[in-house]
Structures are given as structure tokens and as C-alpha cells.
């Protein structure tokens, strides 16, 4: 094997690969054309964030089997191009969790005791003890927003300081947090109670400006906020306003939007402690990330063991064309059911009917999980979905029947929360259309695509007419309308265009007589 390490890694990482008897090229700082030439006979490419692994670079490496990013995320890798070539892409997500957690604690301490300001004052020759009256962490309530690996590491360290801790994470099972001794609460409850708030969630469309002016107003007066996750999570102008008004006592920020920041108003406030995105930048963290990445590459090339992969797993070439539409169906069912269950999921049940989907239940089930987790985890794929589900404490229950149902391959998914469950089933119709087959035990068949409004109502005359009238009044065009009835109840799945005032229309539909539920689902 020939391994190319394009960015700087600890010497121990290269040593682990050389110990397998392979040649390792560790030259860093190459220009793209030079790197492309050196990849001509490479089996693996390892990078950090500096090297951009483009489709052109991938095309120049005909023997390449794996691309590994020594760090979290793969923003600098063209994953689609790698997948098209059958190249495995992996990262080292979570290897620097302790480094990030320790900086979060450091920022909390710096805020509580005004350490940077006191240091600056001393360096100017002042001795102003009264000016720097601080507060203890002991006895304060810490709100951890995002209770993944880093959030749990922060919670463990905060407990050692005598802090009380609550968490918010709508996509982690409550038992996983309870095992760590942290109760999960709703976000607004956490914000209203916490003396310190620390953010550890990914940057997704749903989490952009998670902390905005409205949520800042709900926070306890005197709160201190720490962000070592992603700059996009906070509306920086709103945070600056809240600090200047005295409502927020201060903030410790390691991340910004954009980076480096172009607007310095927030960073210049004396109540704000800022660092230049260094949470993962420790000697130990970088060593661990580099070594973990090298060992992952070694294990994959030597034994076929896949860990922390971010693209699609291997399927025999002959079965790929037949299986592909069912994988698309599985992922859409996961996306659908995650949006239907409006409480924290505790377990997910997946049943496979028919020889094809049952033969590949691991791959199909991983696609379901990837869809269900995709709105809360920025790099989930069918390859890493099961590991993420386990980390989040989501119980996965699977069963299969090699016999088709109604002469069809069927994928059945049931998502359970503490008080409610949702159940969807899907099929593939010719040529390769993913379709909903039933919803909560009511037969209803419709394409799984685009924007859908899902309704449940009493089976009474006039309901459907009222729904259509309401959508028309709001300028929302209907593309499809599927109905199902059972025992005095009815469900409907309405395909609509993203136009008009959709959210307002759905709110009005919920208020209609005999209406039990109305939800927007985007696939």
C-alpha cells in the first residue's frame, strides 16, 4: 500500500501506517498539481482541513480506496465525487471532544471571574481589586444545549465544579441523558432557568440562529453564554444588543459567522471573551485525531473494517440497481416519520418484508436511520447512522420476513416516544417511485416527494372541502391529495407547492372543526 498524508499529522500517525509495511508520503504544503501527481499510485489519502480534495484531485488518483479527514466533518472533501468512484470517506469525529469540552469550561471560568480583563488591567500597571468581583460556578445551573459526546464531557466537568446541570436535545433518548445524571428539559425551560448556557449542536438550517433575539429575551437576566460549536447558532447582533442592555452578563465565543469575523462589535465588548476557533487545537487533541485517523485507514485497508465512514457502504454490483430505489424509500420514510413524531424518540422499529430488503436489512435499516437522524446530525449517512443512533440512546428494533406482503417488498417503520408512536409503511412502484403505503395503520398511498401536509381528522362531511378552501385562500397550490379512512377516523397526505403562506395555512387547518392534527413534512 502507498499512503499519502497531505497535511501535517503527528509522527506517530505515519509510524502506525509504516508498521503495517506500507510506504507513507508525509510531505505537506503541496500545490494541487503536485499533489495530483503524487496521488497517481496512492491507495489512501489523509488530510486535515487545509487540503481541498476536489473531484479533479480524486480523478487523478485511479487507485485511491479511502480518503480520511483527520478531524470532524468533511467540508473540504468532494464526498459525492468520492462515492461515485467507490472511494470510502471517513473522518475522526469526536476524537477531540475533551479538548473542546475543556475550552468550554475555560471560557465559563473566564466569564465568571473576568480573567482576561483582570490580566489586561495588571499588564497596564493597575491594581483594581474591586473592579473584578466575580461569581462562583458552584451552585449555578448550567444548561447544555446538545447532549452528544462533547455535551456529556462538559457536563461531567461542570459537575466537578458543583454545578447543577440540565440538558436539551430533542433527538437523544431520555435514558441516555439519565445515565449521565442529567435531566432533559425543553429548550425554553432551559433558557429561562440557566445561569450559564453552553452550545454543542451542529450547524443545520434548523439550528441557524437558534439563539436569537426572542430566545435571548427568554433567558434569565445575568446569564452567560458559551459557544464552542458553530458560529451560525447565534444571532451575533442580537447577542450584542442583549449584552449592551445588561440582560446578558457576558459571552465566551470560540466560533463566529463568518470566520474570521468581519463585524467586530460583539468581539470588542468588555463582557465578551473571544478565541479564534481553537477549541480542538491542543497537543493531545491533535495527536489523538491524527492517530485515530491513521488507525482507521490501516484497519480498513488491512481488514476491511469501516469506522466513522461518511458515505455509502459497499453493496455487490449486481444488486445495486435493484436495491437503490429501496434505499431511497427507506431514507424518505425515516425523514417522514422523524417529522411526524413531535416528541423525543425513544426507540425505532423497522420491519422488512420480501427477499430483497430482508437480505440487505442492515443497509436498508441504516438508510432509515440516516433519514430519521438527518435533521439533527450534520454528517449522518447510512454508514454511520447506527453508531449515531447508539450514541444518542435510540433503541433500534428490527425484524424481517423473507415473504413479500401483498406481493410487494414493504418497509415498515415505527417510531416511539414516551407518550406516542407513529407508524409508516412504504413501497416502491415502477419504475422506481418511493410511495407511502400506510400511515398509522390507515391505508393511504401517495408519492413520497416534495412538501406534504399530513392531516388526521374525524371522518365527517365537509372536512376535505374546508382544507382545500383554506389552502386556496392562502395561495397554496395542491399537487396531490391522498385519503384513507378507518373506524370513524381519516388521514390525508396532501402534496403542495412551497408557495403562498404555507405555515399560516397549516395553522388555520389545525383550527378547523373535526381536525385532530396538521403537520408540514418536507422530504
Short mmCIF file of C-alpha atoms in Angstrom, two decimals:
data_model
loop_
_atom_site.label_atom_id
_atom_site.label_comp_id
_atom_site.label_asym_id
_atom_site.label_seq_id
_atom_site.Cartn_x
_atom_site.Cartn_y
_atom_site.Cartn_z
CA UNK A 1 0.00 0.00 0.00
CA UNK A 2 1.03 3.59 -0.64
CA UNK A 3 -0.39 6.25 1.68
CA UNK A 4 -0.22 10.00 1.06
CA UNK A 5 -0.58 12.32 4.07
CA UNK A 6 -1.08 15.76 2.56
CA UNK A 7 -1.32 17.86 5.75
CA UNK A 8 0.71 17.84 8.93
CA UNK A 9 -0.03 14.90 11.26
CA UNK A 10 1.88 13.69 14.34
CA UNK A 11 4.80 11.40 13.55
CA UNK A 12 3.07 8.58 15.44
CA UNK A 13 0.27 8.52 12.84
CA UNK A 14 2.67 7.85 9.98
CA UNK A 15 4.53 5.33 12.14
CA UNK A 16 1.32 3.30 12.65
CA UNK A 17 0.92 3.00 8.89
CA UNK A 18 4.58 2.21 8.23
CA UNK A 19 4.36 -0.54 10.85
CA UNK A 20 1.92 -2.31 8.54
CA UNK A 21 4.70 -2.50 5.94
CA UNK A 22 3.37 0.31 3.75
CA UNK A 23 5.07 3.33 2.19
CA UNK A 24 3.94 6.68 3.59
CA UNK A 25 4.50 10.05 1.90
CA UNK A 26 4.23 12.81 4.54
CA UNK A 27 5.14 15.89 2.53
CA UNK A 28 2.81 18.76 3.43
CA UNK A 29 2.10 22.07 1.69
CA UNK A 30 1.91 20.65 -1.84
CA UNK A 31 0.28 22.59 -4.64
CA UNK A 32 -2.80 20.91 -6.19
CA UNK A 33 -0.99 19.82 -9.36
CA UNK A 34 1.91 18.40 -7.33
CA UNK A 35 -0.47 16.52 -5.03
CA UNK A 36 -2.40 15.18 -8.03
CA UNK A 37 0.83 13.79 -9.46
CA UNK A 38 1.79 12.17 -6.15
CA UNK A 39 -1.63 10.50 -5.88
CA UNK A 40 -1.12 8.56 -9.10
CA UNK A 41 -0.33 5.32 -7.26
CA UNK A 42 -1.86 6.11 -3.83
CA UNK A 43 -4.23 3.72 -2.05
CA UNK A 44 -5.18 6.24 0.66
CA UNK A 45 -5.18 10.00 1.14
CA UNK A 46 -5.20 11.56 4.60
CA UNK A 47 -5.82 15.30 5.01
CA UNK A 48 -6.74 17.87 7.61
CA UNK A 49 -8.69 21.00 6.66
CA UNK A 50 -6.05 22.74 4.54
CA UNK A 51 -6.10 20.41 1.53
CA UNK A 52 -9.14 20.67 -0.75
CA UNK A 53 -9.98 17.22 -2.09
CA UNK A 54 -11.80 18.18 -5.28
CA UNK A 55 -13.33 15.97 -7.95
CA UNK A 56 -10.33 16.80 -10.17
CA UNK A 57 -7.94 15.64 -7.48
CA UNK A 58 -9.94 12.44 -6.99
CA UNK A 59 -9.93 11.81 -10.75
CA UNK A 60 -6.13 11.99 -10.70
CA UNK A 61 -5.93 9.08 -8.23
CA UNK A 62 -7.03 5.92 -10.06
CA UNK A 63 -6.01 3.53 -7.25
CA UNK A 64 -7.45 5.53 -4.36
CA UNK A 65 -9.59 3.44 -1.99
CA UNK A 66 -10.05 5.69 1.01
CA UNK A 67 -9.96 9.40 1.85
CA UNK A 68 -9.63 10.20 5.56
CA UNK A 69 -10.13 13.61 7.14
CA UNK A 70 -8.22 13.99 10.41
CA UNK A 71 -10.93 15.99 12.17
CA UNK A 72 -14.67 16.50 12.40
CA UNK A 73 -16.64 16.97 9.20
CA UNK A 74 -15.56 16.55 5.60
CA UNK A 75 -16.29 20.04 4.26
CA UNK A 76 -13.07 20.04 2.24
CA UNK A 77 -13.77 16.70 0.53
CA UNK A 78 -16.00 16.22 -2.51
CA UNK A 79 -17.85 13.28 -0.98
CA UNK A 80 -20.16 12.88 -3.97
CA UNK A 81 -17.21 12.51 -6.33
CA UNK A 82 -15.56 10.03 -3.98
CA UNK A 83 -18.76 7.99 -3.65
CA UNK A 84 -19.21 7.89 -7.40
CA UNK A 85 -15.74 6.37 -7.58
CA UNK A 86 -16.45 3.89 -4.79
CA UNK A 87 -13.93 5.55 -2.50
CA UNK A 88 -14.66 5.34 1.22
CA UNK A 89 -14.61 8.69 3.02
CA UNK A 90 -14.10 8.78 6.77
CA UNK A 91 -13.37 11.32 9.48
CA UNK A 92 -12.34 11.30 13.14
CA UNK A 93 -15.50 12.78 14.63
CA UNK A 94 -15.36 13.08 18.41
CA UNK A 95 -11.65 12.41 18.84
CA UNK A 96 -11.12 15.97 20.09
CA UNK A 97 -14.19 16.03 22.37
CA UNK A 98 -12.19 16.53 25.56
CA UNK A 99 -10.22 19.43 24.09
CA UNK A 100 -13.44 21.20 23.11
CA UNK A 101 -15.07 20.48 26.47
CA UNK A 102 -12.09 21.86 28.37
CA UNK A 103 -12.14 25.11 26.39
CA UNK A 104 -15.86 25.45 27.11
CA UNK A 105 -15.08 25.16 30.83
CA UNK A 106 -12.20 27.60 30.45
CA UNK A 107 -14.49 30.17 28.86
CA UNK A 108 -17.02 29.68 31.66
CA UNK A 109 -14.34 30.34 34.28
CA UNK A 110 -13.00 33.33 32.34
CA UNK A 111 -16.50 34.83 32.25
CA UNK A 112 -17.27 34.11 35.89
CA UNK A 113 -14.01 35.65 37.17
CA UNK A 114 -13.27 38.26 34.46
CA UNK A 115 -9.83 36.69 33.99
CA UNK A 116 -8.93 38.31 30.61
CA UNK A 117 -9.94 41.79 31.79
CA UNK A 118 -8.06 41.40 35.09
CA UNK A 119 -4.96 40.21 33.23
CA UNK A 120 -5.12 43.16 30.81
CA UNK A 121 -5.52 45.57 33.74
CA UNK A 122 -2.49 44.16 35.53
CA UNK A 123 -0.40 44.40 32.38
CA UNK A 124 -1.26 48.09 32.25
CA UNK A 125 0.12 48.55 35.79
CA UNK A 126 -3.25 48.78 37.59
CA UNK A 127 -4.27 47.06 40.85
CA UNK A 128 -8.06 47.28 40.70
CA UNK A 129 -9.35 44.53 43.01
CA UNK A 130 -12.83 45.96 43.50
CA UNK A 131 -13.50 46.17 39.77
CA UNK A 132 -13.19 42.41 39.25
CA UNK A 133 -15.73 41.00 41.67
CA UNK A 134 -16.64 37.60 40.21
CA UNK A 135 -19.09 34.80 40.80
CA UNK A 136 -18.64 31.11 41.59
CA UNK A 137 -19.63 28.27 39.32
CA UNK A 138 -20.61 26.25 42.38
CA UNK A 139 -24.36 26.12 42.80
CA UNK A 140 -25.10 27.66 39.40
CA UNK A 141 -27.36 25.97 36.85
CA UNK A 142 -25.64 25.02 33.59
CA UNK A 143 -27.83 24.45 30.54
CA UNK A 144 -26.19 22.13 28.00
CA UNK A 145 -27.80 22.59 24.57
CA UNK A 146 -26.91 19.44 22.62
CA UNK A 147 -26.14 16.37 24.70
CA UNK A 148 -23.86 14.45 22.38
CA UNK A 149 -20.31 13.40 23.16
CA UNK A 150 -18.96 16.91 23.80
CA UNK A 151 -22.03 17.99 25.77
CA UNK A 152 -21.61 14.98 28.06
CA UNK A 153 -17.92 15.74 28.55
CA UNK A 154 -18.77 19.32 29.56
CA UNK A 155 -21.47 18.10 31.94
CA UNK A 156 -19.03 15.76 33.68
CA UNK A 157 -16.52 18.54 34.24
CA UNK A 158 -19.14 21.05 35.32
CA UNK A 159 -20.41 18.60 37.94
CA UNK A 160 -16.91 18.58 39.47
CA UNK A 161 -17.30 22.34 39.99
CA UNK A 162 -20.52 21.77 41.91
CA UNK A 163 -22.83 23.00 39.15
CA UNK A 164 -26.39 21.78 38.68
CA UNK A 165 -26.93 20.62 35.08
CA UNK A 166 -29.89 20.30 32.76
CA UNK A 167 -29.77 19.39 29.07
CA UNK A 168 -31.75 19.94 25.92
CA UNK A 169 -31.59 17.59 22.97
CA UNK A 170 -34.79 16.59 21.17
CA UNK A 171 -33.11 13.72 19.37
CA UNK A 172 -31.49 11.80 22.18
CA UNK A 173 -33.38 9.25 24.26
CA UNK A 174 -34.02 10.43 27.82
CA UNK A 175 -32.41 7.27 29.26
CA UNK A 176 -29.08 8.20 27.64
CA UNK A 177 -29.07 11.53 29.49
CA UNK A 178 -30.36 9.96 32.68
CA UNK A 179 -27.42 7.55 32.60
CA UNK A 180 -25.20 10.63 32.76
CA UNK A 181 -27.27 12.07 35.62
CA UNK A 182 -28.65 14.97 33.57
CA UNK A 183 -32.39 15.59 33.18
CA UNK A 184 -33.57 16.67 29.74
CA UNK A 185 -35.92 19.66 29.54
CA UNK A 186 -37.42 21.76 26.76
CA UNK A 187 -35.22 24.49 25.31
CA UNK A 188 -37.29 27.42 26.55
CA UNK A 189 -37.34 25.92 30.06
CA UNK A 190 -33.56 25.52 29.99
CA UNK A 191 -33.02 29.08 28.81
CA UNK A 192 -35.36 30.53 31.44
CA UNK A 193 -33.56 28.75 34.30
CA UNK A 194 -29.88 28.56 33.38
CA UNK A 195 -27.15 30.79 34.81
CA UNK A 196 -24.75 29.53 32.12
CA UNK A 197 -25.67 28.17 28.68
CA UNK A 198 -23.20 26.16 26.58
CA UNK A 199 -23.92 25.21 22.96
CA UNK A 200 -22.95 21.87 21.41
CA UNK A 201 -25.25 21.31 18.42
CA UNK A 202 -24.39 21.10 14.70
CA UNK A 203 -24.93 23.85 12.15
CA UNK A 204 -28.10 22.92 10.27
CA UNK A 205 -30.83 25.01 8.66
CA UNK A 206 -32.97 24.27 11.73
CA UNK A 207 -30.28 25.44 14.18
CA UNK A 208 -29.21 28.63 12.41
CA UNK A 209 -29.73 31.49 14.91
CA UNK A 210 -31.05 29.01 17.46
CA UNK A 211 -30.18 31.75 19.93
CA UNK A 212 -31.91 34.82 18.51
CA UNK A 213 -33.42 37.97 20.00
CA UNK A 214 -36.60 36.19 21.07
CA UNK A 215 -34.75 33.41 22.88
CA UNK A 216 -32.27 35.83 24.44
CA UNK A 217 -35.24 37.71 25.90
CA UNK A 218 -36.48 34.46 27.50
CA UNK A 219 -33.17 33.89 29.25
CA UNK A 220 -32.57 34.59 32.90
CA UNK A 221 -31.17 38.08 33.49
CA UNK A 222 -27.43 37.85 34.05
CA UNK A 223 -26.97 34.68 32.02
CA UNK A 224 -23.58 33.89 30.50
CA UNK A 225 -23.37 32.09 27.13
CA UNK A 226 -20.57 29.88 25.78
CA UNK A 227 -20.31 28.74 22.16
CA UNK A 228 -17.57 26.35 21.02
CA UNK A 229 -19.75 24.63 18.38
CA UNK A 230 -20.67 26.73 15.31
CA UNK A 231 -20.93 30.49 14.87
CA UNK A 232 -24.20 30.16 12.94
CA UNK A 233 -26.01 29.09 16.12
CA UNK A 234 -26.13 32.65 17.49
CA UNK A 235 -27.55 35.86 16.03
CA UNK A 236 -24.47 37.91 16.89
CA UNK A 237 -26.14 41.30 16.51
CA UNK A 238 -28.95 40.23 18.84
CA UNK A 239 -26.41 38.93 21.37
CA UNK A 240 -24.50 42.22 21.27
CA UNK A 241 -27.76 44.10 21.90
CA UNK A 242 -28.61 41.83 24.84
CA UNK A 243 -25.16 42.32 26.41
CA UNK A 244 -25.21 46.10 25.93
CA UNK A 245 -28.65 46.27 27.54
CA UNK A 246 -27.39 44.36 30.59
CA UNK A 247 -29.75 41.42 30.14
CA UNK A 248 -26.92 39.02 29.24
CA UNK A 249 -23.91 39.31 31.56
CA UNK A 250 -21.37 38.03 29.06
CA UNK A 251 -20.36 35.52 26.42
CA UNK A 252 -17.41 33.26 25.68
CA UNK A 253 -17.10 32.64 21.95
CA UNK A 254 -14.69 30.43 20.02
CA UNK A 255 -16.70 30.38 16.77
CA UNK A 256 -18.18 33.07 14.57
CA UNK A 257 -20.28 33.63 11.45
CA UNK A 258 -18.36 34.20 9.22
CA UNK A 259 -14.82 33.25 10.16
CA UNK A 260 -12.77 35.27 10.62
CA UNK A 261 -15.45 37.74 11.74
CA UNK A 262 -15.96 40.79 9.57
CA UNK A 263 -18.01 42.64 12.20
CA UNK A 264 -16.12 43.25 15.45
CA UNK A 265 -18.81 44.94 17.55
CA UNK A 266 -19.55 41.81 19.59
CA UNK A 267 -15.92 40.74 20.00
CA UNK A 268 -14.91 44.19 21.28
CA UNK A 269 -17.42 44.26 24.12
CA UNK A 270 -15.64 44.06 27.50
CA UNK A 271 -18.11 41.40 28.69
CA UNK A 272 -17.13 39.07 25.84
CA UNK A 273 -14.19 36.64 25.85
CA UNK A 274 -13.18 35.51 22.35
CA UNK A 275 -10.79 32.95 20.91
CA UNK A 276 -10.04 32.21 17.22
CA UNK A 277 -11.72 28.79 16.80
CA UNK A 278 -9.11 26.92 18.84
CA UNK A 279 -11.37 24.51 20.77
CA UNK A 280 -9.83 21.42 19.15
CA UNK A 281 -6.32 22.88 18.99
CA UNK A 282 -4.47 21.08 21.76
CA UNK A 283 -1.36 18.94 21.51
CA UNK A 284 -3.28 15.96 22.88
CA UNK A 285 -6.35 16.55 20.72
CA UNK A 286 -4.37 16.85 17.52
CA UNK A 287 -2.32 13.78 18.44
CA UNK A 288 -5.46 11.76 19.14
CA UNK A 289 -7.19 12.87 15.94
CA UNK A 290 -4.14 12.05 13.83
CA UNK A 291 -3.59 8.66 15.41
CA UNK A 292 -7.25 7.67 15.27
CA UNK A 293 -7.42 8.61 11.59
CA UNK A 294 -4.31 6.62 10.73
CA UNK A 295 -5.57 3.55 12.59
CA UNK A 296 -8.95 3.75 10.84
CA UNK A 297 -7.21 3.82 7.46
CA UNK A 298 -4.96 0.92 8.44
CA UNK A 299 -7.87 -1.21 9.67
CA UNK A 300 -9.91 -0.57 6.54
CA UNK A 301 -7.11 -1.31 4.08
CA UNK A 302 -5.84 -4.31 6.03
CA UNK A 303 -9.03 -5.94 7.33
CA UNK A 304 -11.95 -4.18 5.64
CA UNK A 305 -13.14 -2.72 8.95
CA UNK A 306 -15.11 0.51 8.44
CA UNK A 307 -15.35 3.10 11.23
CA UNK A 308 -16.59 6.69 11.07
CA UNK A 309 -17.37 6.45 7.37
CA UNK A 310 -19.50 9.26 5.92
CA UNK A 311 -20.55 7.81 2.57
CA UNK A 312 -22.41 4.76 1.33
CA UNK A 313 -21.37 1.22 2.29
CA UNK A 314 -20.41 -1.45 -0.20
CA UNK A 315 -23.13 -3.46 -1.92
CA UNK A 316 -22.45 -6.14 -4.59
CA UNK A 317 -22.55 -4.50 -8.01
CA UNK A 318 -25.25 -6.85 -9.36
CA UNK A 319 -27.69 -5.87 -6.61
CA UNK A 320 -27.07 -2.10 -6.61
CA UNK A 321 -29.62 -1.25 -9.36
CA UNK A 322 -32.39 -3.27 -7.67
CA UNK A 323 -31.60 -2.08 -4.16
CA UNK A 324 -31.09 1.62 -4.89
CA UNK A 325 -34.81 2.62 -5.05
CA UNK A 326 -35.49 0.82 -1.76
CA UNK A 327 -32.64 2.69 -0.12
CA UNK A 328 -34.19 5.94 -1.33
CA UNK A 329 -37.57 4.79 0.03
CA UNK A 330 -36.02 3.83 3.37
CA UNK A 331 -34.36 7.20 3.82
CA UNK A 332 -37.56 9.08 2.94
CA UNK A 333 -39.56 7.02 5.42
CA UNK A 334 -37.02 7.98 8.08
CA UNK A 335 -37.23 11.68 7.19
CA UNK A 336 -41.03 11.47 7.18
CA UNK A 337 -41.51 9.72 10.50
CA UNK A 338 -38.98 11.93 12.31
CA UNK A 339 -41.10 14.94 11.40
CA UNK A 340 -44.36 13.22 12.35
CA UNK A 341 -43.27 12.42 15.91
CA UNK A 342 -43.26 15.73 17.75
CA UNK A 343 -41.66 14.42 20.94
CA UNK A 344 -38.27 12.95 21.76
CA UNK A 345 -37.88 9.48 20.18
CA UNK A 346 -37.05 6.58 22.48
CA UNK A 347 -36.97 3.67 20.03
CA UNK A 348 -37.42 2.88 16.36
CA UNK A 349 -38.77 -0.39 14.97
CA UNK A 350 -38.03 -1.44 11.40
CA UNK A 351 -39.56 -4.50 9.70
CA UNK A 352 -38.58 -5.74 6.26
CA UNK A 353 -40.95 -7.73 4.04
CA UNK A 354 -39.63 -9.51 0.95
CA UNK A 355 -36.36 -11.26 -0.01
CA UNK A 356 -34.53 -8.20 -1.34
CA UNK A 357 -35.00 -5.76 1.55
CA UNK A 358 -34.64 -8.52 4.16
CA UNK A 359 -31.40 -9.74 2.56
CA UNK A 360 -29.96 -6.24 2.94
CA UNK A 361 -31.71 -5.30 6.17
CA UNK A 362 -28.54 -3.80 7.66
CA UNK A 363 -28.07 -1.44 4.72
CA UNK A 364 -31.79 -0.64 4.36
CA UNK A 365 -32.17 -0.09 8.11
CA UNK A 366 -29.14 2.19 8.11
CA UNK A 367 -30.80 4.24 5.37
CA UNK A 368 -33.96 4.55 7.51
CA UNK A 369 -31.86 5.70 10.47
CA UNK A 370 -29.91 8.15 8.32
CA UNK A 371 -33.18 9.74 7.21
CA UNK A 372 -34.56 9.86 10.75
CA UNK A 373 -31.38 11.48 12.12
CA UNK A 374 -30.61 13.75 9.17
CA UNK A 375 -32.38 16.80 10.55
CA UNK A 376 -30.34 16.75 13.76
CA UNK A 377 -26.92 15.44 12.74
CA UNK A 378 -24.96 17.28 10.09
CA UNK A 379 -22.87 14.38 8.72
CA UNK A 380 -25.11 11.33 9.15
CA UNK A 381 -25.07 8.74 6.33
CA UNK A 382 -26.18 5.11 6.14
CA UNK A 383 -22.62 4.14 7.06
CA UNK A 384 -22.51 5.93 10.40
CA UNK A 385 -26.23 6.14 11.23
CA UNK A 386 -26.28 3.11 13.52
CA UNK A 387 -23.36 4.37 15.57
CA UNK A 388 -25.01 7.76 15.92
CA UNK A 389 -28.30 6.15 16.96
CA UNK A 390 -26.46 4.16 19.63
CA UNK A 391 -24.66 7.27 20.85
CA UNK A 392 -27.97 9.11 21.07
CA UNK A 393 -29.52 6.26 23.04
CA UNK A 394 -32.10 5.48 20.34
CA UNK A 395 -33.08 1.82 20.63
CA UNK A 396 -33.26 0.09 17.23
CA UNK A 397 -35.56 -2.96 16.96
CA UNK A 398 -35.53 -4.90 13.67
CA UNK A 399 -37.38 -7.90 12.29
CA UNK A 400 -37.85 -9.40 8.87
CA UNK A 401 -39.94 -11.68 6.73
CA UNK A 402 -38.49 -13.05 3.52
CA UNK A 403 -42.02 -13.36 2.13
CA UNK A 404 -43.40 -10.28 0.37
CA UNK A 405 -46.58 -8.68 1.68
CA UNK A 406 -49.40 -8.26 -0.83
CA UNK A 407 -46.85 -9.43 -3.46
CA UNK A 408 -44.66 -6.41 -2.69
CA UNK A 409 -41.48 -5.59 -0.83
CA UNK A 410 -42.57 -3.41 2.09
CA UNK A 411 -40.54 -1.37 4.59
CA UNK A 412 -42.37 -0.70 7.86
CA UNK A 413 -41.09 1.89 10.36
CA UNK A 414 -42.46 2.64 13.83
CA UNK A 415 -41.00 5.50 15.90
CA UNK A 416 -41.89 5.61 19.58
CA UNK A 417 -41.66 8.43 22.08
CA UNK A 418 -42.55 8.47 25.76
CA UNK A 419 -46.28 9.01 25.15
CA UNK A 420 -46.90 8.41 21.47
CA UNK A 421 -45.79 6.42 18.45
CA UNK A 422 -46.03 6.93 14.69
CA UNK A 423 -46.10 4.18 12.09
CA UNK A 424 -45.42 4.45 8.37
CA UNK A 425 -45.02 1.86 5.63
CA UNK A 426 -43.67 2.30 2.13
CA UNK A 427 -43.30 0.53 -1.18
CA UNK A 428 -41.53 1.08 -4.49
CA UNK A 429 -43.72 1.18 -7.59
CA UNK A 430 -42.50 1.05 -11.15
CA UNK A 431 -40.20 2.30 -12.41
CA UNK A 432 -38.60 3.40 -9.12
CA UNK A 433 -41.08 5.61 -7.29
CA UNK A 434 -40.98 5.74 -3.49
CA UNK A 435 -44.55 5.73 -2.18
CA UNK A 436 -46.22 5.86 1.19
CA UNK A 437 -48.37 2.73 1.67
CA UNK A 438 -49.94 3.30 5.07
CA UNK A 439 -49.90 5.86 7.87
CA UNK A 440 -50.67 4.92 11.48
CA UNK A 441 -52.37 1.70 10.33
CA UNK A 442 -54.57 3.50 7.80
CA UNK A 443 -54.01 2.61 4.15
CA UNK A 444 -53.09 5.68 2.14
CA UNK A 445 -50.90 5.63 -0.97
CA UNK A 446 -49.10 8.70 -2.28
CA UNK A 447 -45.67 9.69 -3.66
CA UNK A 448 -43.00 10.46 -1.09
CA UNK A 449 -41.59 13.64 -2.53
CA UNK A 450 -41.56 17.39 -2.05
CA UNK A 451 -43.61 19.18 0.59
CA UNK A 452 -46.50 17.34 2.21
CA UNK A 453 -49.23 18.34 4.62
CA UNK A 454 -50.25 15.38 6.81
CA UNK A 455 -53.67 15.65 8.44
CA UNK A 456 -55.74 13.48 10.77
CA UNK A 457 -59.41 14.21 11.34
CA UNK A 458 -62.80 12.89 12.30
CA UNK A 459 -64.40 11.21 9.28
CA UNK A 460 -67.15 13.80 8.79
CA UNK A 461 -68.58 15.52 5.70
CA UNK A 462 -67.04 18.85 4.72
CA UNK A 463 -63.58 18.46 6.25
CA UNK A 464 -61.73 17.97 2.96
CA UNK A 465 -63.61 20.86 1.36
CA UNK A 466 -62.61 23.12 4.25
CA UNK A 467 -58.97 22.05 3.89
CA UNK A 468 -58.96 22.83 0.17
CA UNK A 469 -60.65 26.18 0.72
CA UNK A 470 -58.13 27.10 3.41
CA UNK A 471 -55.15 26.27 1.22
CA UNK A 472 -56.64 28.20 -1.69
CA UNK A 473 -57.22 31.24 0.49
CA UNK A 474 -53.52 31.22 1.42
CA UNK A 475 -52.34 30.77 -2.18
CA UNK A 476 -51.07 27.22 -1.60
CA UNK A 477 -51.42 25.00 -4.69
CA UNK A 478 -52.32 21.32 -4.28
CA UNK A 479 -50.37 18.81 -6.37
CA UNK A 480 -51.78 15.57 -4.94
CA UNK A 481 -54.35 14.56 -2.34
CA UNK A 482 -54.50 11.02 -0.88
CA UNK A 483 -57.06 9.92 1.70
CA UNK A 484 -57.50 6.94 3.97
CA UNK A 485 -60.34 6.01 6.34
CA UNK A 486 -60.72 3.63 9.25
CA UNK A 487 -63.20 3.29 12.14
CA UNK A 488 -64.57 6.84 12.01
CA UNK A 489 -61.15 8.44 11.54
CA UNK A 490 -59.40 9.67 8.43
CA UNK A 491 -55.90 10.64 7.39
CA UNK A 492 -54.80 12.69 4.43
CA UNK A 493 -51.48 13.39 2.76
CA UNK A 494 -51.52 16.49 0.59
CA UNK A 495 -48.69 17.29 -1.80
CA UNK A 496 -48.35 21.07 -2.10
CA UNK A 497 -46.14 23.67 -3.72
CA UNK A 498 -43.90 25.73 -1.46
CA UNK A 499 -45.78 28.94 -2.22
CA UNK A 500 -48.16 31.31 -0.54
CA UNK A 501 -48.31 31.43 3.25
CA UNK A 502 -47.92 27.71 3.91
CA UNK A 503 -47.25 27.82 7.65
CA UNK A 504 -50.19 30.15 8.22
CA UNK A 505 -52.40 27.90 6.10
CA UNK A 506 -51.48 24.85 8.18
CA UNK A 507 -52.15 26.77 11.39
CA UNK A 508 -55.64 27.58 10.07
CA UNK A 509 -56.18 23.94 9.08
CA UNK A 510 -55.39 22.84 12.64
CA UNK A 511 -58.18 25.12 13.85
CA UNK A 512 -60.81 23.57 11.55
CA UNK A 513 -63.74 21.70 13.04
CA UNK A 514 -63.15 17.92 13.38
CA UNK A 515 -59.41 18.34 12.72
CA UNK A 516 -57.08 16.44 15.04
CA UNK A 517 -53.69 17.19 13.54
CA UNK A 518 -51.99 19.02 10.69
CA UNK A 519 -48.24 18.89 10.10
CA UNK A 520 -45.89 20.06 7.34
CA UNK A 521 -43.35 17.46 6.21
CA UNK A 522 -40.51 18.28 3.84
CA UNK A 523 -38.80 15.43 2.02
#
